[in-house]
CSV table of N, CA and C and ligand atoms in Angstrom, one decimal:
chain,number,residue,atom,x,y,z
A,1,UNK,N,-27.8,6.9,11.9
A,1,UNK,CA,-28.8,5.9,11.8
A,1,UNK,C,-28.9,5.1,13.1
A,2,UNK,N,-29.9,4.9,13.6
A,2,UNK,CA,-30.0,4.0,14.6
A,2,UNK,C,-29.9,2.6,14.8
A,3,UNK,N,-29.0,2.1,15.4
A,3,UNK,CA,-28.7,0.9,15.0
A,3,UNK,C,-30.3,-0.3,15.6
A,4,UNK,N,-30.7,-1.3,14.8
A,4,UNK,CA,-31.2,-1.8,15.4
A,4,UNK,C,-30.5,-3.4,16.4
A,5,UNK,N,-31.5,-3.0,17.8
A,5,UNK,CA,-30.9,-3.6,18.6
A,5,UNK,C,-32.0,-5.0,19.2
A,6,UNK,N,-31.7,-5.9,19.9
A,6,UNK,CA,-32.4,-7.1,20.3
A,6,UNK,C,-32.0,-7.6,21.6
A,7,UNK,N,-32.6,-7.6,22.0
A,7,UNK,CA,-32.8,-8.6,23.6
A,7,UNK,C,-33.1,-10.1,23.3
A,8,UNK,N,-32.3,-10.7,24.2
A,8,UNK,CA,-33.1,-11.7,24.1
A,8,UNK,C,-33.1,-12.5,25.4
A,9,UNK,N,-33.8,-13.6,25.6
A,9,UNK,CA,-34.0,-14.5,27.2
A,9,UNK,C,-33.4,-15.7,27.2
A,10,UNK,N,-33.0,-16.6,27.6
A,10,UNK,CA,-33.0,-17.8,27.8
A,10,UNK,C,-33.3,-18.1,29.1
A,11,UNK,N,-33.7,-19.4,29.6
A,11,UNK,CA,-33.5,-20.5,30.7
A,11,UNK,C,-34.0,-21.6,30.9
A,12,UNK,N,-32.9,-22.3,31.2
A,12,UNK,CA,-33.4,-24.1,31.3
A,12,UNK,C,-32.4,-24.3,32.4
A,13,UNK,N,-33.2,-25.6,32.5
A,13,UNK,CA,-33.4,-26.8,34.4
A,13,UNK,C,-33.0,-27.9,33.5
A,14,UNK,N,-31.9,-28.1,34.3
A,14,UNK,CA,-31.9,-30.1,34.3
A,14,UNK,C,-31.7,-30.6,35.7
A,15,UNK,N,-32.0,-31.8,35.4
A,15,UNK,CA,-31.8,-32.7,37.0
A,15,UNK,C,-30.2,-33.2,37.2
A,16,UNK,N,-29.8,-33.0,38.7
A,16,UNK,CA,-29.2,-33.6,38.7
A,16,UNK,C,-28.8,-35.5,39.2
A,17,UNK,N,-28.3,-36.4,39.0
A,17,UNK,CA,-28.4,-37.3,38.7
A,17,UNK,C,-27.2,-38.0,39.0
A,18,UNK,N,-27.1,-38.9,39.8
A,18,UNK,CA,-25.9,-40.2,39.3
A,18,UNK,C,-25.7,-40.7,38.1
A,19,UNK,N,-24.3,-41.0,37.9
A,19,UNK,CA,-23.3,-41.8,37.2
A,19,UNK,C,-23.2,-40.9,35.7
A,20,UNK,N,-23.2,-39.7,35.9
A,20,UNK,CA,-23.0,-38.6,34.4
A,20,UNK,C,-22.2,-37.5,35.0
A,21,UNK,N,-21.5,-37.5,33.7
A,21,UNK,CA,-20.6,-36.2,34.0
A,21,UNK,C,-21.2,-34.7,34.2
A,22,UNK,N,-20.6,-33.4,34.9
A,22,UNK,CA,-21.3,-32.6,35.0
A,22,UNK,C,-20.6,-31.7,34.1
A,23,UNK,N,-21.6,-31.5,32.8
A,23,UNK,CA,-20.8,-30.4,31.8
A,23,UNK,C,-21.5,-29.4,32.2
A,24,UNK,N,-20.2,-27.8,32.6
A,24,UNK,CA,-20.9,-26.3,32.3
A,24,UNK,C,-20.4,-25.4,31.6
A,25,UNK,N,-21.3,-24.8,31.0
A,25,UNK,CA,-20.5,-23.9,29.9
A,25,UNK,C,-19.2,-24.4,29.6
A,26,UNK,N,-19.5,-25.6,28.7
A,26,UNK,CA,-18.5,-26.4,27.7
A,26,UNK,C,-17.8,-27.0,28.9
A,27,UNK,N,-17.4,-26.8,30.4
A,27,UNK,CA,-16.3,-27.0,31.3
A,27,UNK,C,-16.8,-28.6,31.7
A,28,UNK,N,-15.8,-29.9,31.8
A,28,UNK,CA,-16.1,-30.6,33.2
A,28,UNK,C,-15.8,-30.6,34.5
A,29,UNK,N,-16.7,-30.3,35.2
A,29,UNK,CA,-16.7,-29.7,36.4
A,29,UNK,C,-16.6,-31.3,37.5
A,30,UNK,N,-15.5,-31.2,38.4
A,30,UNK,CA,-15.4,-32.4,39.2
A,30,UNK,C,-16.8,-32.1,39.9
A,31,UNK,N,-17.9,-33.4,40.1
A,31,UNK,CA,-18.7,-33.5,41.6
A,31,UNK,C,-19.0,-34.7,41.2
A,32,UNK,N,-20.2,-35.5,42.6
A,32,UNK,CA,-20.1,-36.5,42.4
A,32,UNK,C,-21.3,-37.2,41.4
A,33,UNK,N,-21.8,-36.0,40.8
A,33,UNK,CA,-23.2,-36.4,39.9
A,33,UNK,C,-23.2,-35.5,38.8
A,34,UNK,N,-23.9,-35.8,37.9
A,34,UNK,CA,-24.1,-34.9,36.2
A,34,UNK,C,-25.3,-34.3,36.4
A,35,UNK,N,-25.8,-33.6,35.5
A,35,UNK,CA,-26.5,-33.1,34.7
A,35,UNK,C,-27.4,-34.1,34.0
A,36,UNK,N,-28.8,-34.6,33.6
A,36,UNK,CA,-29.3,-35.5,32.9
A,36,UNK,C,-30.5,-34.7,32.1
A,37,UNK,N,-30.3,-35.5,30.8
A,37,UNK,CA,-30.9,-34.5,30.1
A,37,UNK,C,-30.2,-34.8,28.4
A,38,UNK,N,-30.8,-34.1,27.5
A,38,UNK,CA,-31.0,-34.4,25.9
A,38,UNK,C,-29.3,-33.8,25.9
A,39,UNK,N,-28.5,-34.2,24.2
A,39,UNK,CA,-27.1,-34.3,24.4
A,39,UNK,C,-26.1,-34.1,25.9
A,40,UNK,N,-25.4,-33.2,25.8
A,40,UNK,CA,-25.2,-33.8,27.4
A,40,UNK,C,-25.0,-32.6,28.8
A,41,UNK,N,-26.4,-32.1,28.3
A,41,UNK,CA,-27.1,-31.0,29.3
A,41,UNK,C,-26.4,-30.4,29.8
A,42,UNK,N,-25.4,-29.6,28.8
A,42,UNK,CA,-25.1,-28.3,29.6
A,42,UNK,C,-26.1,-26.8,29.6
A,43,UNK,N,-26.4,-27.1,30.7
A,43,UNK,CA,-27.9,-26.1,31.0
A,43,UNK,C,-27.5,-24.6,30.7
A,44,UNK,N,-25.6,-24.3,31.3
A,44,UNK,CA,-25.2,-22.8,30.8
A,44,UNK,C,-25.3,-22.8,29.2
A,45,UNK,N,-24.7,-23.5,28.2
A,45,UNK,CA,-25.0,-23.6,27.1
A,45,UNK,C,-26.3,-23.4,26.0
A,46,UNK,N,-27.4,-24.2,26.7
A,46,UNK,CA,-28.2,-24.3,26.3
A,46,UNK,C,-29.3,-23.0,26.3
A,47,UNK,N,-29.0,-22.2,28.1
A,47,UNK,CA,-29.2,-21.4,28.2
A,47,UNK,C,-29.2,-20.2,27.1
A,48,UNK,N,-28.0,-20.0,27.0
A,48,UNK,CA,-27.3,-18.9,26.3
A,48,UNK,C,-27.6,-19.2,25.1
A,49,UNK,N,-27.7,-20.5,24.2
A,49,UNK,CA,-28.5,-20.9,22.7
A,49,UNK,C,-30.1,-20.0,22.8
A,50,UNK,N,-30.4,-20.2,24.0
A,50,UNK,CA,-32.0,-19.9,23.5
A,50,UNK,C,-31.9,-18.0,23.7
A,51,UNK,N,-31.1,-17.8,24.8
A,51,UNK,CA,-31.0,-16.4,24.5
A,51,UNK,C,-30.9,-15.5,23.4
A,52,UNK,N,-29.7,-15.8,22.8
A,52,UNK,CA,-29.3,-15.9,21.3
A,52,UNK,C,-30.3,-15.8,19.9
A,53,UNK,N,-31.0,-17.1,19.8
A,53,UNK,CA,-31.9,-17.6,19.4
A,53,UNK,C,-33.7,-16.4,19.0
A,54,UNK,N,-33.5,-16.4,20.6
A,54,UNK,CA,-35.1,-15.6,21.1
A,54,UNK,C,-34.8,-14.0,20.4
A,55,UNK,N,-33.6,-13.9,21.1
A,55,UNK,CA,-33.3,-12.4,20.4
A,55,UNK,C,-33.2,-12.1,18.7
A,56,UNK,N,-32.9,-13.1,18.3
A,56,UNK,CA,-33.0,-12.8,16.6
A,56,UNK,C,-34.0,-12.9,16.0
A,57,UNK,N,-34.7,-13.8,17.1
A,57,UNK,CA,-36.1,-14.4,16.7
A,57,UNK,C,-36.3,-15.7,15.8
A,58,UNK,N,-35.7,-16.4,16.4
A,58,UNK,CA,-35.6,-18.0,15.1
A,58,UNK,C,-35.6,-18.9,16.4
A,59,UNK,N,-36.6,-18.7,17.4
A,59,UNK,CA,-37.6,-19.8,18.0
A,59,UNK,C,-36.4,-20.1,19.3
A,60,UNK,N,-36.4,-21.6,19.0
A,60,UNK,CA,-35.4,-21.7,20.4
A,60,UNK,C,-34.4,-23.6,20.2
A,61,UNK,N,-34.1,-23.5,21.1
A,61,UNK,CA,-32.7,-24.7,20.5
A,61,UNK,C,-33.9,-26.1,20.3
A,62,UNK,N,-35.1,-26.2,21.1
A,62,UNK,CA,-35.8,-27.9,20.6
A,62,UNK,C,-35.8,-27.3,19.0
A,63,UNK,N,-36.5,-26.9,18.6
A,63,UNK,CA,-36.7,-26.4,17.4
A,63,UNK,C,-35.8,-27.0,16.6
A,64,UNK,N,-34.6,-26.1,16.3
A,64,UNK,CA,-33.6,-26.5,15.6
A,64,UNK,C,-32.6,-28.1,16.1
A,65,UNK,N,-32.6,-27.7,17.5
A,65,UNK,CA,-32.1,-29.0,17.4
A,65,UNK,C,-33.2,-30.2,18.4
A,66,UNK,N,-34.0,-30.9,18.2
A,66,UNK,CA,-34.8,-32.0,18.5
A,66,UNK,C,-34.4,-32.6,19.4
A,67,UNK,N,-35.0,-32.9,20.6
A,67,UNK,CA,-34.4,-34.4,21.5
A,67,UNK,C,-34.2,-35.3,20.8
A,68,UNK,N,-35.4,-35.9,20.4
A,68,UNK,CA,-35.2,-37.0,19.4
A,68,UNK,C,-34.5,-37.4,18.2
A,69,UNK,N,-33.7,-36.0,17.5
A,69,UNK,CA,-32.7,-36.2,16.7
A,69,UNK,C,-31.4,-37.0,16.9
A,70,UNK,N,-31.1,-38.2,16.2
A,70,UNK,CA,-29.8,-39.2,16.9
A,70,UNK,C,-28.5,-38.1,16.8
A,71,UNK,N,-28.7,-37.3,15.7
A,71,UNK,CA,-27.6,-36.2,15.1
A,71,UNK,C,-27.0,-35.3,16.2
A,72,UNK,N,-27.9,-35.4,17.3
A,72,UNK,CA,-27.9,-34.1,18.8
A,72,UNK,C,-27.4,-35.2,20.0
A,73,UNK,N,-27.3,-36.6,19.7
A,73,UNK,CA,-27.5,-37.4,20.5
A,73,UNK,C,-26.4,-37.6,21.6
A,74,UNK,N,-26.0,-37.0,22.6
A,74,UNK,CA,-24.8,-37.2,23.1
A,74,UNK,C,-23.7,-36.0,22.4
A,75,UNK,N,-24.8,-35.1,21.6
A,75,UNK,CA,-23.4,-34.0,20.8
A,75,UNK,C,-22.8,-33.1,22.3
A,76,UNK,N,-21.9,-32.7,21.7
A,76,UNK,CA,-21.5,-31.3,23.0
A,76,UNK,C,-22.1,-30.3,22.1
A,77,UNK,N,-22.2,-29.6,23.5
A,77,UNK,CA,-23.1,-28.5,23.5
A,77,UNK,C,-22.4,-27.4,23.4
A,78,UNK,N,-21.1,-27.5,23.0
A,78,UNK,CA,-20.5,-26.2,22.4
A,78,UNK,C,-20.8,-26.2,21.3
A,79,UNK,N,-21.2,-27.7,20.4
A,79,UNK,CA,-21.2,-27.6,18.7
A,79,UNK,C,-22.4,-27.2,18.6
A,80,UNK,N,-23.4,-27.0,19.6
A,80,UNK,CA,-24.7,-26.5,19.5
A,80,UNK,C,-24.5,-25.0,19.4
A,81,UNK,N,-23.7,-24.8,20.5
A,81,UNK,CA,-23.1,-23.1,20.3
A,81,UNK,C,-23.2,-22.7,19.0
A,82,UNK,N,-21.8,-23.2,18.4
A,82,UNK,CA,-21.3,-22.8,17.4
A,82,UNK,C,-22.8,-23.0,16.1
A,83,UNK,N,-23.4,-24.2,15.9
A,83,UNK,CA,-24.5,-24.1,14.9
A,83,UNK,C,-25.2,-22.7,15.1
A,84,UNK,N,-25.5,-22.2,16.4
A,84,UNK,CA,-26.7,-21.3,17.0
A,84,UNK,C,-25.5,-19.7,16.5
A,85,UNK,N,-24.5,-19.5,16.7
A,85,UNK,CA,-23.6,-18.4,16.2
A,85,UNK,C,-23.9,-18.2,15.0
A,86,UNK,N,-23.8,-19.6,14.0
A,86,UNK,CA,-23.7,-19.6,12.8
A,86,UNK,C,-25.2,-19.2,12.3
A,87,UNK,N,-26.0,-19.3,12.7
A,87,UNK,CA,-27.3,-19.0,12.8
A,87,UNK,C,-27.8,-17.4,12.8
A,88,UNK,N,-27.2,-16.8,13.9
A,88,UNK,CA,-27.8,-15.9,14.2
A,88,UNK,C,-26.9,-14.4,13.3
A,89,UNK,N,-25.8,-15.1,12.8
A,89,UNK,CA,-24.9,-14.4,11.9
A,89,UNK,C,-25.3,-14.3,10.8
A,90,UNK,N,-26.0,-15.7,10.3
A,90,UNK,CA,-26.5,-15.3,9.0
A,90,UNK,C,-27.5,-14.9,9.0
A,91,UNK,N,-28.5,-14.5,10.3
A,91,UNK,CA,-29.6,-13.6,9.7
A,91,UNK,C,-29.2,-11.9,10.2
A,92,UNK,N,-28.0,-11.9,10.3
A,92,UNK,CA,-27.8,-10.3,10.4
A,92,UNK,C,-27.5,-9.9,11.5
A,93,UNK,N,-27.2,-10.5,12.4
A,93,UNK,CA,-27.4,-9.8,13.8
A,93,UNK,C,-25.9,-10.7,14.3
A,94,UNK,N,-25.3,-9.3,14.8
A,94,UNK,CA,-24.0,-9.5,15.9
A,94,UNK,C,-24.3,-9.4,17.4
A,95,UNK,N,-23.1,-10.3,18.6
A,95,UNK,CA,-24.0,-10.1,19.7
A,95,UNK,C,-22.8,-9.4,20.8
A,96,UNK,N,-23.8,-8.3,21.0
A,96,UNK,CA,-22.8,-7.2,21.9
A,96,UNK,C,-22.6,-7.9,23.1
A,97,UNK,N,-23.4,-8.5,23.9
A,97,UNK,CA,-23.1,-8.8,25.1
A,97,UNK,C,-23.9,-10.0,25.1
A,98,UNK,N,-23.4,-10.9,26.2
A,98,UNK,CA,-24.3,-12.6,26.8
A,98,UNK,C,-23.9,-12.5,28.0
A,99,UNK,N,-25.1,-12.8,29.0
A,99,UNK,CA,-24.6,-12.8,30.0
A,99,UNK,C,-25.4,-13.9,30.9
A,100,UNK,N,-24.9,-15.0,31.5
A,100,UNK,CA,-25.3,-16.4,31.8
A,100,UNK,C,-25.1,-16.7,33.5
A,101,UNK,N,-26.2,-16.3,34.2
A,101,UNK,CA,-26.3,-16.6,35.3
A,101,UNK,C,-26.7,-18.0,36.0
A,102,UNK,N,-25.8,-18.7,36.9
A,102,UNK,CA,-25.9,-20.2,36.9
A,102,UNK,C,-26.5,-20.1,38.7
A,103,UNK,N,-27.5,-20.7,38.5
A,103,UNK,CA,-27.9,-21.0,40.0
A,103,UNK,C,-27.8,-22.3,40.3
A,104,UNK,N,-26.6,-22.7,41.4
A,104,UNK,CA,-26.3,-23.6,41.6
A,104,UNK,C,-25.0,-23.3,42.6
A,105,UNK,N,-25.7,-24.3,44.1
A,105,UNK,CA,-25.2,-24.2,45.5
A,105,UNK,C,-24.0,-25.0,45.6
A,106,UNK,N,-23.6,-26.4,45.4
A,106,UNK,CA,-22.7,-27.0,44.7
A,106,UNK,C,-22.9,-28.0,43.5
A,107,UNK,N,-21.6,-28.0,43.2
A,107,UNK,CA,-20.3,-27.5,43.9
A,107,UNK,C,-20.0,-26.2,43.6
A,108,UNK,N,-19.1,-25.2,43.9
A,108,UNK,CA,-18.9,-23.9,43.8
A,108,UNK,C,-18.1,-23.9,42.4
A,109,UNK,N,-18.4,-22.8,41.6
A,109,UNK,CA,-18.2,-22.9,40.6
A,109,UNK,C,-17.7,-21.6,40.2
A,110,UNK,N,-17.4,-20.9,41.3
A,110,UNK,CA,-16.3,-19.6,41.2
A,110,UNK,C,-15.1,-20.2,40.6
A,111,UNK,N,-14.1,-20.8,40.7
A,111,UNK,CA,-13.3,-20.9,40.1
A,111,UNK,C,-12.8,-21.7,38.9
A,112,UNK,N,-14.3,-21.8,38.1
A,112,UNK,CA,-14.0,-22.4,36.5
A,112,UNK,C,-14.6,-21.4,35.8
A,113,UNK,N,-14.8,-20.2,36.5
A,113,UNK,CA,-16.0,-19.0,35.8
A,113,UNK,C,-14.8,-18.7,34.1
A,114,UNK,N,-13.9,-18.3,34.8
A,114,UNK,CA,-12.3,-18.1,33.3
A,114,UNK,C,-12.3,-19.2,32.5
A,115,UNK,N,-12.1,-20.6,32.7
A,115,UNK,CA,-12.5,-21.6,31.9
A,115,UNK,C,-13.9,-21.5,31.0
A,116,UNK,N,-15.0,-21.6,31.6
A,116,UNK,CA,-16.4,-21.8,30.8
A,116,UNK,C,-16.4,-20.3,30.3
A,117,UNK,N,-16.1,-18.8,30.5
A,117,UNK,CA,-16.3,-17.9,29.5
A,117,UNK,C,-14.7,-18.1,28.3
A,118,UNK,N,-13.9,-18.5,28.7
A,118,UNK,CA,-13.2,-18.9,27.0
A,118,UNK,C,-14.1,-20.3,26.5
A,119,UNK,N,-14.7,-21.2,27.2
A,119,UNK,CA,-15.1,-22.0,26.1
A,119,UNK,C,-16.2,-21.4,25.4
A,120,UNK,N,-17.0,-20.6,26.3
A,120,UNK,CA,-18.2,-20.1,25.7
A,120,UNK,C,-17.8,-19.0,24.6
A,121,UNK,N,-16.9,-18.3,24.4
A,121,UNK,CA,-16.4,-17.5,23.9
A,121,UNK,C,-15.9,-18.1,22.7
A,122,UNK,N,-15.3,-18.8,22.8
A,122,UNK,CA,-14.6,-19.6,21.9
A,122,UNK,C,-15.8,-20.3,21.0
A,123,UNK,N,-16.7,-20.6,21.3
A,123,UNK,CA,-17.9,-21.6,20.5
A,123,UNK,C,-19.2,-20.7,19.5
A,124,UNK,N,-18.9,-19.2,20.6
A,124,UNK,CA,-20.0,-18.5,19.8
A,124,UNK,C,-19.1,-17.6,19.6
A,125,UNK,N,-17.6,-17.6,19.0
A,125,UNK,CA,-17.1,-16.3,18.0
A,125,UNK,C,-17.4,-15.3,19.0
A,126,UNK,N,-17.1,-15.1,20.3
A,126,UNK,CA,-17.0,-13.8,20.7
A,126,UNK,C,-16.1,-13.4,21.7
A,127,UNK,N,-15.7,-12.0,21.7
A,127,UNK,CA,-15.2,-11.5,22.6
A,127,UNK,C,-15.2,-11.5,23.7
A,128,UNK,N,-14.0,-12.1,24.9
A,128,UNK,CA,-14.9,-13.0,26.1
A,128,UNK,C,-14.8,-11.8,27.0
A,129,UNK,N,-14.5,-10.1,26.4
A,129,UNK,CA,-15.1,-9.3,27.5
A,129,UNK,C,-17.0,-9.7,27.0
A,130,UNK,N,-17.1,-9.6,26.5
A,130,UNK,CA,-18.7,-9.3,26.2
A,130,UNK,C,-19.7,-10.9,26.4
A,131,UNK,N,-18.6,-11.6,27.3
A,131,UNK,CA,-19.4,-12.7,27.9
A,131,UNK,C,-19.4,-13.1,29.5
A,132,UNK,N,-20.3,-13.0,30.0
A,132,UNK,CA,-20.1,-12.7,31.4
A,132,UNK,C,-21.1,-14.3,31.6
A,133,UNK,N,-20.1,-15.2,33.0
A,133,UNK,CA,-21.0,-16.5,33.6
A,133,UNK,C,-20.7,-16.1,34.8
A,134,UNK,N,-22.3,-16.1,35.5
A,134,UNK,CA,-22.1,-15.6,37.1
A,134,UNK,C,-22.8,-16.7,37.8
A,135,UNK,N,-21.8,-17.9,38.8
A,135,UNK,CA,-22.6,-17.9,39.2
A,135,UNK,C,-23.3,-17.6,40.8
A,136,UNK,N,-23.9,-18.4,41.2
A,136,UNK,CA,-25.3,-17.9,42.0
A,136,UNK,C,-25.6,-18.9,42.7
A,137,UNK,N,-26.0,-18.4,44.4
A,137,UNK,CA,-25.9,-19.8,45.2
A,137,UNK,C,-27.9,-19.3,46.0
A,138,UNK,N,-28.5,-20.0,45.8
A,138,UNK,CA,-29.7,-20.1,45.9
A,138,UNK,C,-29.6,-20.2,47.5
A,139,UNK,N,-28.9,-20.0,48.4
A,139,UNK,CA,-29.2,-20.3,50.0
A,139,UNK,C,-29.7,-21.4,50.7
A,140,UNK,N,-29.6,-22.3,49.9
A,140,UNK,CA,-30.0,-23.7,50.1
A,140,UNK,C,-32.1,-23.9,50.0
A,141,UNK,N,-32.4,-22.6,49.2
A,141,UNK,CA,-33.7,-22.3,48.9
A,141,UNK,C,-34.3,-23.5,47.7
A,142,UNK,N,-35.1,-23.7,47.5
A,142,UNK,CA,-35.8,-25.0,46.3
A,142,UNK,C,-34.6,-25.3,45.4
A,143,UNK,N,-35.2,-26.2,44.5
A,143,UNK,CA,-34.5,-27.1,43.9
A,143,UNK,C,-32.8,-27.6,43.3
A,144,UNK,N,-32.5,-25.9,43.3
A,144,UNK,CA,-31.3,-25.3,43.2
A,144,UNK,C,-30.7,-25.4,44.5
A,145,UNK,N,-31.1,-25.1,45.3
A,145,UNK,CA,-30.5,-25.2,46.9
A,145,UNK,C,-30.2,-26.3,47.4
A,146,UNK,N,-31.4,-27.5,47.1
A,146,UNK,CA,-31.7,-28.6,47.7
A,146,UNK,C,-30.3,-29.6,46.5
A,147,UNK,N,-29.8,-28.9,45.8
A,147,UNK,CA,-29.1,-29.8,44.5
A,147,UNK,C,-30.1,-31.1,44.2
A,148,UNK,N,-30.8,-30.4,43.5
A,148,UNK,CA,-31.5,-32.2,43.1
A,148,UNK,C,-31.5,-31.4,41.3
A,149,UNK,N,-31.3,-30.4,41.2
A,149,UNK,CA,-31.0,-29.6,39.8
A,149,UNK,C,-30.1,-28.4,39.5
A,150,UNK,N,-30.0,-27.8,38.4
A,150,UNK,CA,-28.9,-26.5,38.1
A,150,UNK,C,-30.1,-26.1,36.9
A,151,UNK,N,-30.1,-24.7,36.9
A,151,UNK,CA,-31.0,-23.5,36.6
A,151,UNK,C,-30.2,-22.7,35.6
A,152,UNK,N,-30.5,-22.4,34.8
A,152,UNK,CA,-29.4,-21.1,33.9
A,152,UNK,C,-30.0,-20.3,33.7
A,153,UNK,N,-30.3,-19.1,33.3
A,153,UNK,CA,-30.6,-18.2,33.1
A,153,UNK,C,-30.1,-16.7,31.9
A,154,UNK,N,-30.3,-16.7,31.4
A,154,UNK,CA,-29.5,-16.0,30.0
A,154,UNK,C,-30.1,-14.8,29.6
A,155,UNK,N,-29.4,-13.6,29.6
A,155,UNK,CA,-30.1,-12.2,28.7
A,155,UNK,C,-28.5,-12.3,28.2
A,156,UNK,N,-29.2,-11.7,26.5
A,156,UNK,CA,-28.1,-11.1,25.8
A,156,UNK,C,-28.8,-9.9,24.6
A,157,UNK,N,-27.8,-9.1,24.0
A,157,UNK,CA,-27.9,-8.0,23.3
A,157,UNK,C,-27.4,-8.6,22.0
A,158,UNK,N,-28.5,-8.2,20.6
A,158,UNK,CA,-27.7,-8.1,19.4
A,158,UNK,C,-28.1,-7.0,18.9
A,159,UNK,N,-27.2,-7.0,18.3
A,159,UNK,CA,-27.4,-5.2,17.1
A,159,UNK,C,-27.3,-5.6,15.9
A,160,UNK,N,-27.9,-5.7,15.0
A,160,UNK,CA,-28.5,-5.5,13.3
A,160,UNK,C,-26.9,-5.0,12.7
A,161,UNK,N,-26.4,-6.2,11.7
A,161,UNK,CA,-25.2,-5.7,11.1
A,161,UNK,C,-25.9,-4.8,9.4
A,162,UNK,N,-27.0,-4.7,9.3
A,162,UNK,CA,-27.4,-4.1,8.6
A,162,UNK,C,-28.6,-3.1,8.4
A,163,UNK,N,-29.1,-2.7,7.9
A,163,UNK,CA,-30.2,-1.7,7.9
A,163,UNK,C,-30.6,-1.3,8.8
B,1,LIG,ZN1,-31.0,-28.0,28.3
């Protein structure tokens, strides 16, 4: 039988911003500015929700989770993870691979890549070979270059646990 298989996309932009922490893929990452934006904009996170999401086909994280919900207000974005796992499990679909490319010049973020794939791994129930965060330095090219924001970018693979 041929297994049935799914693609899916994600990618989201936040600004970056004084006086907020900079959460990525679940990590607090030392710099001297955050992320700003709906709960507390981790853009790898969010990324990888709508990947997820697109590929099962159940829309994308505003949807299920609202800016304007007080419930999402300040939540971490791992628990958004874990809701979006729980999600895409119960409509049948396992996920072979996620793979979350971060475009962002600083701060350098080679050496939390092992931290953010166990938290990410850890939040969507997966095997953290089958979770890859790369990131990616824009050459000091637009927005991402200029740090005035961080960019994510997300493809992953599910396969149909049944029929
Ligand atoms: Zn976002």
């Amino acid at each position: 039988m041929t297994p049935r298989l799914r693609i899916g996309q994600g990618v989201d932009v936040h600004p970056l911003v004084s006086g907020r922490p900079l959460l990525l893929g679940g990590v607090q990452v030392p710099f001297d500015r955050g992320l700003d934006g709906h709960s507390d904009a981790d853009v790898v996170a969010h990324a990888a929700c709508d990947a997820l999401l697109s590929a099962a086909g159940l829309g994308d994280l505003g949807q299920h989770f609202p800016p304007g919900d007080p419930r999402w207000a300040g939540a971490s974005s791992l628990e958004l993870c874990r809701q979006v796992a729980k999600l895409v499990a119960e409509a049948g679909w396992t996920v072979q691979s996620l793979t979350v490319t971060v475009l962002c010049d600083q701060p350098r973020l080679g050496p939390l890549v092992p931290a953010m794939r166990q938290a990410l791994s850890g939040a969507f129930d997966l095997d953290p070979a089958c979770l890859q965060v790369v990131p990616k330095s824009a050459e000091g090219l637009g927005f991402t270059g200029r740090g005035e924001g961080i960019a994510a970018l997300a493809v992953c693979l599910l396969a149909g646990t049944e029929g």
